[in-house]
Short mmCIF file of C-alpha atoms in Angstrom, two decimals:
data_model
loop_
_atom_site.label_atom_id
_atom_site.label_comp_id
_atom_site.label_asym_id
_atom_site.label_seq_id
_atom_site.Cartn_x
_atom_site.Cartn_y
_atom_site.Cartn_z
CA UNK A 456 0.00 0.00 0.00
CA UNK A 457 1.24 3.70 -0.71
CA UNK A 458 2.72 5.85 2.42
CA UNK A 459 1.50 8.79 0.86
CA UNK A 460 -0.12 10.92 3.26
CA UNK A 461 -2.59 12.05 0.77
CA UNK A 462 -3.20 8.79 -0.42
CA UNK A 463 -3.94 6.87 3.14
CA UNK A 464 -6.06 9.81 3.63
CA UNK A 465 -8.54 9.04 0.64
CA UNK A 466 -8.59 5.06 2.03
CA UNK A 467 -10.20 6.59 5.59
CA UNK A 468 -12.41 9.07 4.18
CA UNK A 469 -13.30 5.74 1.88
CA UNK A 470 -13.92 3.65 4.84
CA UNK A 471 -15.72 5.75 6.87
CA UNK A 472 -18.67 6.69 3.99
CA UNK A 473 -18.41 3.04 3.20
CA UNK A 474 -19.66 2.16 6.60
CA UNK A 475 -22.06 4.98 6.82
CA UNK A 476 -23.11 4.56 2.53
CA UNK A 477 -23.29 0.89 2.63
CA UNK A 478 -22.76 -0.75 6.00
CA UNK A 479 -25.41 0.73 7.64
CA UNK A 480 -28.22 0.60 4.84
CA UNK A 481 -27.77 -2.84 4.68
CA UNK A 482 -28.00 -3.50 8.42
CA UNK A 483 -31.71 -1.73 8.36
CA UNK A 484 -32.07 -4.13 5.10
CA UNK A 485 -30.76 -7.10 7.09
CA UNK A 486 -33.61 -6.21 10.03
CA UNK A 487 -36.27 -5.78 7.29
CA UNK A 488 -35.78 -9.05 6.00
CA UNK A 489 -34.65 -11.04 9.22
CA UNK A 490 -38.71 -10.01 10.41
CA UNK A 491 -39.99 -11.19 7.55
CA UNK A 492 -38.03 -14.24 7.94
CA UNK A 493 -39.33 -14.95 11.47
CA UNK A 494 -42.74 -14.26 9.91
CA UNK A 495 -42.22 -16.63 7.72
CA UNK A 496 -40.83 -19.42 9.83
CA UNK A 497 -44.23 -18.53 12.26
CA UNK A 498 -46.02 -18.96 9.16
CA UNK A 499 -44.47 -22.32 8.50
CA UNK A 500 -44.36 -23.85 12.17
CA UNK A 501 -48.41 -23.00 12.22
CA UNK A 502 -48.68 -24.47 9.08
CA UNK A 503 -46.57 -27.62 10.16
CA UNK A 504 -48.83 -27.87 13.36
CA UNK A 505 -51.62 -27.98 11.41
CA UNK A 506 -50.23 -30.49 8.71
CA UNK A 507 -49.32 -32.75 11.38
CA UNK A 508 -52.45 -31.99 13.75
CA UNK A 509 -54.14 -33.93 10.50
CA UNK A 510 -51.81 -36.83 10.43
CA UNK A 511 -52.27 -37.08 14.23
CA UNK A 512 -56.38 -37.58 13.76
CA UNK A 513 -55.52 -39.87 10.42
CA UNK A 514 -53.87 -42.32 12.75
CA UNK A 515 -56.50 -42.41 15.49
CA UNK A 516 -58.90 -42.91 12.61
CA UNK A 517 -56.46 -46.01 11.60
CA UNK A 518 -55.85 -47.12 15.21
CA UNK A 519 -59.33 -48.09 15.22
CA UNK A 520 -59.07 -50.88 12.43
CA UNK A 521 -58.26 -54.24 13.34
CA UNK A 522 -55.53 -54.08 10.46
CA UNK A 523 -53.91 -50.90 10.87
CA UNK A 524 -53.54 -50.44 14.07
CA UNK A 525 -49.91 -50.29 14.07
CA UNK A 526 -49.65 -48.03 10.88
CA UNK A 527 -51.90 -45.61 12.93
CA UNK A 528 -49.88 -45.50 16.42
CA UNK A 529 -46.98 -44.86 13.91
CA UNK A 530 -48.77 -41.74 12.00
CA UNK A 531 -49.36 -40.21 15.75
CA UNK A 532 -45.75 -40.80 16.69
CA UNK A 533 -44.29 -38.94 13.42
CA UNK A 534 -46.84 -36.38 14.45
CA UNK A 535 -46.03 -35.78 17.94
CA UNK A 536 -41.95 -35.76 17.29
CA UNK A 537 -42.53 -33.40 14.11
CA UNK A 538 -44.61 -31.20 16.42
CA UNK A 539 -41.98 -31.42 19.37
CA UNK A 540 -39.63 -30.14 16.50
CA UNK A 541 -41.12 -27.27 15.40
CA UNK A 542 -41.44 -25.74 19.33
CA UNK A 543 -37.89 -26.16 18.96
CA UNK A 544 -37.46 -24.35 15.96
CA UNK A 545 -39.82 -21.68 17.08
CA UNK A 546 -37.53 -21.48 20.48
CA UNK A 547 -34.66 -21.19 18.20
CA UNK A 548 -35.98 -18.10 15.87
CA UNK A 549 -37.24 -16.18 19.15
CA UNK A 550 -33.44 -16.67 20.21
CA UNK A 551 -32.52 -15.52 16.45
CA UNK A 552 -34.89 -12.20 17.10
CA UNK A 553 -33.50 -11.74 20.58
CA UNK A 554 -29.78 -11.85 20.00
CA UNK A 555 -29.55 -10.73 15.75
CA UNK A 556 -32.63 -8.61 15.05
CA UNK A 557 -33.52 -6.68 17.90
CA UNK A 558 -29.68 -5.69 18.45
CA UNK A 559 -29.06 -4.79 14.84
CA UNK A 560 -32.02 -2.47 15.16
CA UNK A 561 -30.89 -1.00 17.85
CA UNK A 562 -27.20 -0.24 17.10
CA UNK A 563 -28.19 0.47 13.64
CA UNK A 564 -29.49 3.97 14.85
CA UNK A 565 -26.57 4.51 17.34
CA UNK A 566 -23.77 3.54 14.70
CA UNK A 567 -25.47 5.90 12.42
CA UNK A 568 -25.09 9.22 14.99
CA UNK A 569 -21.80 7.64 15.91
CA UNK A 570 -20.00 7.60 11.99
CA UNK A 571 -21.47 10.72 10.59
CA UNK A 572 -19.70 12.57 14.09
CA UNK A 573 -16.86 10.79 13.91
CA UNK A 574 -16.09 11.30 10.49
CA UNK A 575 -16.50 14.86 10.95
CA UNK A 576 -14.23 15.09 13.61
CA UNK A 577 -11.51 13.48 11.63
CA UNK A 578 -12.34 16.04 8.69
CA UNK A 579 -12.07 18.63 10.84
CA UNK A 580 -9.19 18.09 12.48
CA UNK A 581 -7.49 17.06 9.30
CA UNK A 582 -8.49 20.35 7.33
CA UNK A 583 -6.99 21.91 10.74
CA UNK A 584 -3.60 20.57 10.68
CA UNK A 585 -3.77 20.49 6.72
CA UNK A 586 -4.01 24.46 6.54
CA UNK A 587 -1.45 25.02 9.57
CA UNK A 588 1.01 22.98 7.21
CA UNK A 589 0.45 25.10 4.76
CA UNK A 590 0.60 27.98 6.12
CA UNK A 591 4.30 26.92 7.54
CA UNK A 592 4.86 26.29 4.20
CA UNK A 593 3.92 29.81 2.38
CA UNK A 594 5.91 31.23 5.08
CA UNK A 595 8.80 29.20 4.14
CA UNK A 596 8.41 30.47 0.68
CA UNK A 597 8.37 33.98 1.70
CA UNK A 598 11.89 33.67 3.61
CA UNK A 599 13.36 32.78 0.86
CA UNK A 600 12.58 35.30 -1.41
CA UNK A 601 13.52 37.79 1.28
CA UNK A 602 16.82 35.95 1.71
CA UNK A 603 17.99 36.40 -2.01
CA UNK A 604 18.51 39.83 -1.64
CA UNK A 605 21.50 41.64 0.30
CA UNK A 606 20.60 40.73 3.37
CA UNK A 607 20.64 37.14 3.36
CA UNK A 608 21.89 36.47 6.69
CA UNK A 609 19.57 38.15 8.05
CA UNK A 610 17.02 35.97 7.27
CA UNK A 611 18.51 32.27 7.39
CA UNK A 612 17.97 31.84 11.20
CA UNK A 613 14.13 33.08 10.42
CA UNK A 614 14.19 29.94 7.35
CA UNK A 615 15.95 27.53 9.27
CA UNK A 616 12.76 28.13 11.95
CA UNK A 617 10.37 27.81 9.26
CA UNK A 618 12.24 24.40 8.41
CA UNK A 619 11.39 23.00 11.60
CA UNK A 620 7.94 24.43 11.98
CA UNK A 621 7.29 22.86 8.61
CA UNK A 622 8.91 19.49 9.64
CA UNK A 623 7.21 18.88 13.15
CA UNK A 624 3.49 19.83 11.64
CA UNK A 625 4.70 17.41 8.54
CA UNK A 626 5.06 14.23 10.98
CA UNK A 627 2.04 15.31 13.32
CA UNK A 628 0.03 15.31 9.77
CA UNK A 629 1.16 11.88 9.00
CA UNK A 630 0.94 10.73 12.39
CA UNK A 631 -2.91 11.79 12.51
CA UNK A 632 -3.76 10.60 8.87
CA UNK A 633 -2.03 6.86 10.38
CA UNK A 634 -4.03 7.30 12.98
CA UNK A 635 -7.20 8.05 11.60
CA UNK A 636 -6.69 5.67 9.02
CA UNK A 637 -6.12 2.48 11.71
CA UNK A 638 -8.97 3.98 13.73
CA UNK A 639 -11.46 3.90 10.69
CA UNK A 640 -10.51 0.62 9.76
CA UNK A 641 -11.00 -1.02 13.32
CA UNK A 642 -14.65 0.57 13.19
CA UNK A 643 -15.30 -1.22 10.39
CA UNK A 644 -14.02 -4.58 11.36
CA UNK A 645 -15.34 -3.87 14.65
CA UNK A 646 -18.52 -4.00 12.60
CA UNK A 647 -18.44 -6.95 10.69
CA UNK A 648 -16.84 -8.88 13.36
CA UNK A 649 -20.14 -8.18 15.32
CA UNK A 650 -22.16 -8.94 12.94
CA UNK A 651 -20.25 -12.64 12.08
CA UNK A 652 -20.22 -13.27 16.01
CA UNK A 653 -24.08 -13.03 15.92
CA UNK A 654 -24.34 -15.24 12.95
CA UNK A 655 -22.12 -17.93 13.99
CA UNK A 656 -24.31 -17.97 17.79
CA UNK A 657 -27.29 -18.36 15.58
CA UNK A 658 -25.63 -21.08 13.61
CA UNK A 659 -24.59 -23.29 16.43
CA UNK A 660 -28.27 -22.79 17.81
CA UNK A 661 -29.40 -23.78 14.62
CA UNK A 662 -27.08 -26.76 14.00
CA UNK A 663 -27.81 -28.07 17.90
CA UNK A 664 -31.32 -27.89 16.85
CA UNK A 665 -30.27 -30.18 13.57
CA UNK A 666 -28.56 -32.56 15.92
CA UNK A 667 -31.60 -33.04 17.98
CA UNK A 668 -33.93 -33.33 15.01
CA UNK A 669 -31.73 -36.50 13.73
CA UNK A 670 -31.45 -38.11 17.05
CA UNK A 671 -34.84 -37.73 17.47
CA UNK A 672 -35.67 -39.15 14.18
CA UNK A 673 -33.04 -41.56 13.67
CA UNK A 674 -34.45 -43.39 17.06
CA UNK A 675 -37.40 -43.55 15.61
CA UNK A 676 -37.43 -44.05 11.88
CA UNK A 677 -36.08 -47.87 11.81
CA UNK A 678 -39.18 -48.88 13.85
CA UNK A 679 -41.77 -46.75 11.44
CA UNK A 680 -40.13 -48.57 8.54
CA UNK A 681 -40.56 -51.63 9.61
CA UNK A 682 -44.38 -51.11 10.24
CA UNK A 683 -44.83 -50.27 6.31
CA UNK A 684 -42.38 -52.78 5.23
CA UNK A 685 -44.99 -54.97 4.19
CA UNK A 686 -48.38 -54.02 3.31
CA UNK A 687 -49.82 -57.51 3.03
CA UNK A 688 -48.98 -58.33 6.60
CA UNK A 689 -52.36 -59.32 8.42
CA UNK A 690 -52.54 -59.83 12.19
CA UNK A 691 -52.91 -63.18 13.00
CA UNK A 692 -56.33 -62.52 14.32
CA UNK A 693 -57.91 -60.95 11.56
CA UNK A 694 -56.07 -64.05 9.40
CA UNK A 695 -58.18 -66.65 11.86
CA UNK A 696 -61.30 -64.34 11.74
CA UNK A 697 -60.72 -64.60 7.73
CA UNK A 698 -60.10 -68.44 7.76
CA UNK A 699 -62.94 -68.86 9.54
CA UNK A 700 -65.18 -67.26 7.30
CA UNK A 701 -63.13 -69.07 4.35
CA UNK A 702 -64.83 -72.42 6.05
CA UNK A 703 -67.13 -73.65 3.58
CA UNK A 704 -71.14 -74.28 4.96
CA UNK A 705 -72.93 -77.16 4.43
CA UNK A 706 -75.75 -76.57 2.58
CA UNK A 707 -76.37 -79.92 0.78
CA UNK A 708 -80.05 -79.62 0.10
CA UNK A 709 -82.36 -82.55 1.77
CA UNK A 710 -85.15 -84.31 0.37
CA UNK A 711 -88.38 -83.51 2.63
CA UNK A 712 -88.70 -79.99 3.90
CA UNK A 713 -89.39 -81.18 7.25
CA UNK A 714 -87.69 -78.88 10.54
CA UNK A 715 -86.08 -81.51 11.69
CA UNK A 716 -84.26 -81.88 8.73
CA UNK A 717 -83.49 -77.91 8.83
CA UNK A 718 -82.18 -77.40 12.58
CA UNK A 719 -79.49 -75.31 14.19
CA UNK A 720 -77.74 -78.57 14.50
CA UNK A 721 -77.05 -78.32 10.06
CA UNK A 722 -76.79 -74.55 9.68
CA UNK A 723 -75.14 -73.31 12.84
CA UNK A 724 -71.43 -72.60 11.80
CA UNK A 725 -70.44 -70.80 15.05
CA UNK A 726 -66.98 -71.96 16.35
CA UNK A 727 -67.40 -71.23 20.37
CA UNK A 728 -64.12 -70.85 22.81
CA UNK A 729 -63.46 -74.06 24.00
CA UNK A 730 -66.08 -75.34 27.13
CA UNK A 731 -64.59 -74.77 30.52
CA UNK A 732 -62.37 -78.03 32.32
CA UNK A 733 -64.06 -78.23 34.80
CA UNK A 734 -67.81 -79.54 35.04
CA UNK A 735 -70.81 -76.84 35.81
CA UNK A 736 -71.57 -77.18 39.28
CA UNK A 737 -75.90 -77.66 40.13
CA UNK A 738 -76.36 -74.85 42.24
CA UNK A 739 -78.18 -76.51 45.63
CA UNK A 740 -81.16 -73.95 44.65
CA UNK A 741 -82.10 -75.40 41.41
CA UNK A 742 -84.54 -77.39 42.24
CA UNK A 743 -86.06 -75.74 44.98
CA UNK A 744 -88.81 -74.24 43.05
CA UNK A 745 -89.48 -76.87 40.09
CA UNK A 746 -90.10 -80.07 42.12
CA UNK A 747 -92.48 -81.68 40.03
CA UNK A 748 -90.25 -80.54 36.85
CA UNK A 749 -87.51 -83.47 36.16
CA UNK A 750 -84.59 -81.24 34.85
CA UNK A 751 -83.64 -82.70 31.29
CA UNK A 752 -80.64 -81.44 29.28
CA UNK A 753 -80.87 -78.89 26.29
CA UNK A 754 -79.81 -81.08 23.54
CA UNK A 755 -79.89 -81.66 19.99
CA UNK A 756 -82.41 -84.25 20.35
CA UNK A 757 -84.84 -82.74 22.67
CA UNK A 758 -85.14 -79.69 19.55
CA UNK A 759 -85.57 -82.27 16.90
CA UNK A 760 -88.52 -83.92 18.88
CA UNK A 761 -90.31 -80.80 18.92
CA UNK A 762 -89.78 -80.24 15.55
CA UNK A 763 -90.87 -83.88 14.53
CA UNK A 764 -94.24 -83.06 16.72
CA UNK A 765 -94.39 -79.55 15.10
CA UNK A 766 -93.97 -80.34 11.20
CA UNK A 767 -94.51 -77.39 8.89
CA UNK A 768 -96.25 -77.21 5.74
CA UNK A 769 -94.42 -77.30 2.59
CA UNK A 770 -95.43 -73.80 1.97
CA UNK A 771 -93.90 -72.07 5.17
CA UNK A 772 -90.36 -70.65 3.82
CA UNK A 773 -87.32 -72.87 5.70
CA UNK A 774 -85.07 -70.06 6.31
CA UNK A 775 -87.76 -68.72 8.61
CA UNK A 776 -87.38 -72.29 10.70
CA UNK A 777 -83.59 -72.16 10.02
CA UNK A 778 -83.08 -68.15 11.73
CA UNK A 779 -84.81 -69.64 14.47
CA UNK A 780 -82.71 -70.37 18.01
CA UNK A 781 -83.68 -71.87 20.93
CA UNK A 782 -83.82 -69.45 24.43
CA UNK A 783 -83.41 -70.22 28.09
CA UNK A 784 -84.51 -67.56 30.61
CA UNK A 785 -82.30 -67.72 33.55
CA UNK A 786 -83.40 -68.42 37.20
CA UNK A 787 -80.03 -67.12 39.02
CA UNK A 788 -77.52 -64.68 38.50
CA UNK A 789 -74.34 -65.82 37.57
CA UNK A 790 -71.00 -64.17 37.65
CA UNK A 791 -67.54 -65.12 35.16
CA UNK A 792 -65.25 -63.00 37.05
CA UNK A 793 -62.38 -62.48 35.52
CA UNK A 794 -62.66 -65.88 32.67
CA UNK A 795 -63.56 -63.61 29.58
CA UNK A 796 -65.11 -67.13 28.17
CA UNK A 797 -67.80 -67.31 30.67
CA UNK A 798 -71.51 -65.37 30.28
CA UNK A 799 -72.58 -62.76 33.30
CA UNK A 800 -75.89 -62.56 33.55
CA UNK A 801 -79.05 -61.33 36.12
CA UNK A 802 -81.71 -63.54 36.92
CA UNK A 803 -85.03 -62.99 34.60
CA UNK A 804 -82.21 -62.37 31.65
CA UNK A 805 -83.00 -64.19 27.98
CA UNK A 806 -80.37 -65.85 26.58
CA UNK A 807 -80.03 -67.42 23.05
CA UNK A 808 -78.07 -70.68 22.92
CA UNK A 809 -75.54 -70.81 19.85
CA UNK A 810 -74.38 -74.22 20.96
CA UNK A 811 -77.73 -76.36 21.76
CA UNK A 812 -75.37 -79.08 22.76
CA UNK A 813 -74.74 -79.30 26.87
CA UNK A 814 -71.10 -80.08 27.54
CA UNK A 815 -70.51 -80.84 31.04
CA UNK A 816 -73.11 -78.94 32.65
CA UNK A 817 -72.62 -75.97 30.52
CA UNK A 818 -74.40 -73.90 27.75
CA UNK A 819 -73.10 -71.72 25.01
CA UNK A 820 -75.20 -68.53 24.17
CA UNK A 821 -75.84 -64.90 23.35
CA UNK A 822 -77.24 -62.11 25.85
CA UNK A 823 -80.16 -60.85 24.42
CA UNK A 824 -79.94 -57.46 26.46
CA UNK A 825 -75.69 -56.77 25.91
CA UNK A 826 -75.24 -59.45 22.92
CA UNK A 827 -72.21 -60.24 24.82
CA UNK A 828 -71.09 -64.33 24.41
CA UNK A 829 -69.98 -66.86 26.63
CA UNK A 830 -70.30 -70.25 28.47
CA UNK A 831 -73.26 -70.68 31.68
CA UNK A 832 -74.50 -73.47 33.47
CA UNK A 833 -76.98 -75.08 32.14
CA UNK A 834 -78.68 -75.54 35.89
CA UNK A 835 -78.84 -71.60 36.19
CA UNK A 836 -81.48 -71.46 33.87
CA UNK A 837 -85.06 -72.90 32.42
CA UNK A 838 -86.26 -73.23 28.56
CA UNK A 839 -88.28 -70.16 27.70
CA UNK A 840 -91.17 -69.55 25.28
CA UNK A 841 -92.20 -66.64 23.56
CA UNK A 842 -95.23 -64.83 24.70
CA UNK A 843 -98.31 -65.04 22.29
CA UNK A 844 -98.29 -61.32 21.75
CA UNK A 845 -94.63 -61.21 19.74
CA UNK A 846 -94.71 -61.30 16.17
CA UNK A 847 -92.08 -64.21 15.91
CA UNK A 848 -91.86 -65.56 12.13
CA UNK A 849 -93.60 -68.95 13.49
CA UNK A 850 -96.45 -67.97 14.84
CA UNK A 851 -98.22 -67.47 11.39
CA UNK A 852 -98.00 -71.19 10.68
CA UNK A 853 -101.06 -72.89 10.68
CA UNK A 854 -101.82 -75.96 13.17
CA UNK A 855 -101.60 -78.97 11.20
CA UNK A 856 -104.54 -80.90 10.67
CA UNK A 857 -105.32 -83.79 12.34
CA UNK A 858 -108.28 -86.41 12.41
CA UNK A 859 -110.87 -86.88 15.18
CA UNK A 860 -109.14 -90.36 16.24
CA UNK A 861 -105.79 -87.69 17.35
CA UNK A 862 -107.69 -85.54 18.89
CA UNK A 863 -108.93 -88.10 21.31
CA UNK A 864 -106.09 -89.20 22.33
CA UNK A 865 -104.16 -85.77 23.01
CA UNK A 866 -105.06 -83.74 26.14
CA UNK A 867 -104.30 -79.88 25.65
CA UNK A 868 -100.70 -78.76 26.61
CA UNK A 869 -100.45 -77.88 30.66
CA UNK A 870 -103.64 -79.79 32.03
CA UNK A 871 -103.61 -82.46 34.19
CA UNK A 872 -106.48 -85.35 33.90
CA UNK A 873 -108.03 -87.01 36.87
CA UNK A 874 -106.97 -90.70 37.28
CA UNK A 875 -108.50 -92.69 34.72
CA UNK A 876 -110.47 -94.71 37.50
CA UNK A 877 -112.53 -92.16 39.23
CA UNK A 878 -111.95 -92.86 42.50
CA UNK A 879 -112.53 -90.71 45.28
CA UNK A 880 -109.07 -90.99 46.30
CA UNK A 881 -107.53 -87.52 46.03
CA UNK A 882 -105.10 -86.47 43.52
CA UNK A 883 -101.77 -84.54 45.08
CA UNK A 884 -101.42 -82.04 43.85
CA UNK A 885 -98.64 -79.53 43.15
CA UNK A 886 -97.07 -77.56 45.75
CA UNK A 887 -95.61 -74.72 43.71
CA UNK A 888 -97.45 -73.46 39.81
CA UNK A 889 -94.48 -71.61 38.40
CA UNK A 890 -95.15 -69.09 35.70
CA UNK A 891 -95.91 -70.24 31.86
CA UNK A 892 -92.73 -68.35 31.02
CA UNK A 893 -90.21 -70.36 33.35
CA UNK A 894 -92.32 -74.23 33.14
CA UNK A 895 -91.87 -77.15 30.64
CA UNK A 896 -95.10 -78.27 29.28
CA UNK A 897 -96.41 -81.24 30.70
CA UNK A 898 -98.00 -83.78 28.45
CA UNK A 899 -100.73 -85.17 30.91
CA UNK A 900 -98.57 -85.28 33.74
CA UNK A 901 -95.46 -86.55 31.74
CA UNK A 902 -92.18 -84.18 31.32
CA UNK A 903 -92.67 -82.93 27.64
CA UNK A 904 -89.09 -81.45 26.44
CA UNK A 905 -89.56 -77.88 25.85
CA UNK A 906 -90.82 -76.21 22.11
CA UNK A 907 -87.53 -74.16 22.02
CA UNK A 908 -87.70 -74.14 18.66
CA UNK A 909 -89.90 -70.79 18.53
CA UNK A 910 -93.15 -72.36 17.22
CA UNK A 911 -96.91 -71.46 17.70
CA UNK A 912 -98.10 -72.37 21.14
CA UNK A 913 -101.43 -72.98 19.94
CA UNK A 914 -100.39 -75.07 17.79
CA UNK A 915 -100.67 -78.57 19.95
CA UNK A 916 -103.82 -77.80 21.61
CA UNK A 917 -106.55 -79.90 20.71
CA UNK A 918 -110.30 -80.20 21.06
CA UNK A 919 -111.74 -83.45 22.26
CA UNK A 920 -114.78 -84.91 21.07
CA UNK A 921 -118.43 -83.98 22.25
CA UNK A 922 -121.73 -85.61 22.80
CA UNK A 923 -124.00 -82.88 21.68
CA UNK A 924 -123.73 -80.75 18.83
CA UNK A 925 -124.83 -77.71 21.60
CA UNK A 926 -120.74 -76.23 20.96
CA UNK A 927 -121.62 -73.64 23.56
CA UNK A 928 -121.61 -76.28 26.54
CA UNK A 929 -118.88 -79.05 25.62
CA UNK A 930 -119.00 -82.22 27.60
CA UNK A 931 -114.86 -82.68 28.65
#
């Protein structure tokens, strides 16, 4: 670089309008645009909240199915961690407005003052010394134009005083232009060493907040991946619930379109949980209140003798025979406890038995009032009958007919006849009459198995044979 006084002079007057030309406009530009930048990253973060607010609900939606459960916890994890990154970049940026933007506004309007008065100082003070030079100098001149004449000793101790004038203002003139020079460059470094110090905070903050974003996501990315890997994966028990509906029905068509032929014994294709160990235990109070009932167990064959006694028409529709399921009402309350295989239930409740069969004391069936499944004892409960008043699919079918000889023979359903001697012996007779809704039918004093197949009551009860044609007053 050139020592020239002059010259070192134009490089501080150069530095100090470059801080105050260009420096300093571009601070106020930096400010301008570093709010607009936190407005934007606001923008985005909101945005991002939102986005992933939506992903979050998608994966409750998918938690629900049976298939995609897993796929949905995962959508609600990348959520949450995506969400727990953007606070962190929103902490960040208030840190960027804090340390960068709010202090570059501020010394932006101090460094302004501060340049424009320091610059005129050092103007000032160099116009100062810059006319006092020469001055000395003119002076100098004049000396020596004096000095040519006669007298020239005279004035030689006058130039030789100039001389040193001249040379002392020379060296402070240089010293102040070095010094100005140095000074105006420091305030400029000064400047952008500020400036690169705030940057390079904001940087670390930023590159910390990187680090944490790929920890964070590098835990858990393996572990999503493997959840999409493959998208023909099916639980295990969806794939049994599948395979059991896979199981082909039997539906090889019979001959005669008799119920028996048609009862829940072909069509039922429930697979139950396996029957408990252990036998049902009789509770002691079973019996208490159905004396004269002999208990007899729900079976197959007890259904298809009521069906055999209760023969359709060919013109009743079989699928109305075949949606029909026997029912128990129960006389106790039972409790499973914690065995999710066994059936809770109140006393009074219906229940519809999926598995007619009676394994060891227990029953398989359906709560009418929860629809909740499970194993019972079979001792808890009595065959029930629908009421007249329901509008069960059976109870339009017509009483088959029969010929006077039948109706003879056949008492109606639930009387009792006198012995057929006549004595005057007395019949016992029952302690207890238990309701219609909890008794088996007795077929003149003779356990009948129960019509649990859903039929018309009135179907069995028969008319004998009178004397007189007077119908109002029948002769029994």
């Amino acid at each position: 670089m050139s020592r020239d006084p002059e010259e070192v002079n134009k490089l501080t007057e150069s530095t100090y309008k470059n801080v105050m030309e260009q420096f300093n406009p571009g601070l106020r530009n930096l400010v301008n645009l570093g709010k607009s930048y936190e407005k934007s990253v606001a923008a985005m973060t909101l945005a991002g909240k939102m986005y992933f607010d939506a992903v979050s609900k998608i994966g409750e939606n998918a938690a629900v199915s049976p298939v995609s459960r897993e796929l949905g916890v995962v959508l609600m994890e990348v959520s949450e961690v995506h969400k727990k990154l953007h606070l962190e970049l929103e902490d960040n940026f208030k840190r960027f407005h804090k340390e960068i933007i709010a202090e570059l506004e501020r010394k932006t309007e101090l460094d302004v003052k501060y340049m424009n008065a320091t610059f005129k100082r050092y103007q000032t003070e160099h116009k100062v010394k810059q006319d006092s030079l020469e001055r000395s100098q003119t002076d100098l001149k004049k000396l020596r134009r004096k000095s040519q004449g006669k007298n020239a000793s005279k004035y030689e101790s006058k130039e030789n005083e100039c001389l040193e004038v001249i040379t002392v203002r020379q060296m402070d003139m240089q010293k102040f232009v070095a010094d100005g020079c140095r000074e105006a460059l420091l305030e400029e470094k000064r400047r952008f060493c500020f400036l690169v110090d705030k940057h390079c905070n904001f940087s670390y903050h930023m590159s910390t907040f990187h680090d944490k974003a790929k920890e964070m996501l590098s835990a858990k990315l393996p572990s999503w991946q493997d959840k999409c890997g493959d998208a023909t994966k099916v639980p295990e028990s969806v794939m049994s619930m599948i395979e059991g509906l896979r199981t082909p029905l039997s539906v090889t068509p019979q001959p005669s379109p008799k119920a028996d032929r048609y009862t829940m014994n072909n069509t039922d294709t429930l697979i139950p949980p396996p029957a408990p160990t252990l036998k049902a235990q009789t509770s002691p109070l079973a019996n208490m209140f159905y004396q004269d009932e002999p208990k007899a167990p729900v079976t197959a064959e007890r259904i298809s003798d009521n069906n055999e006694e209760s023969t359709l028409p060919r013109s009743v529709s079989m699928g109305m025979i075949v949606a029909q399921r026997p029912k128990v009402r129960t006389i106790f309350p039972h409790a499973a406890g914690n065995n999710d295989t066994l059936l809770s239930f109140d006393e009074g409740d219906i229940i519809t038995l999926l598995v007619p069969e009676e394994k060891d004391g227990w029953l398989y069936g359906e709560l009418e009032k929860s629809g909740r499944r499970g194993w019972f004892p079979s001792s808890y409960c009595r065959p029930y009958i629908e009421p007249v008043g329901k509008n069960s699919p059976s109870t339009d079918v017509p009483a088959p007919v029969q010929n006077l000889a039948n109706l003879a023979e056949k008492e109606p359903v639930g009387m009792k006849l006198p012995p057929p001697d006549y004595t005057d012996s007395p019949t016992k007779s029952s302690t207890s009459t238990p309701s219609p809704e909890n008794t088996v039918s007795e077929y003149n004093g003779t356990s009948k198995p129960p019509f649990l197949s859903g039929g018309n009551p009135f179907a069995t009860v028969k008319l004998r044979p009178t004397v007189t044609n007077d119908r109002s007053a029948p002769v029994i």
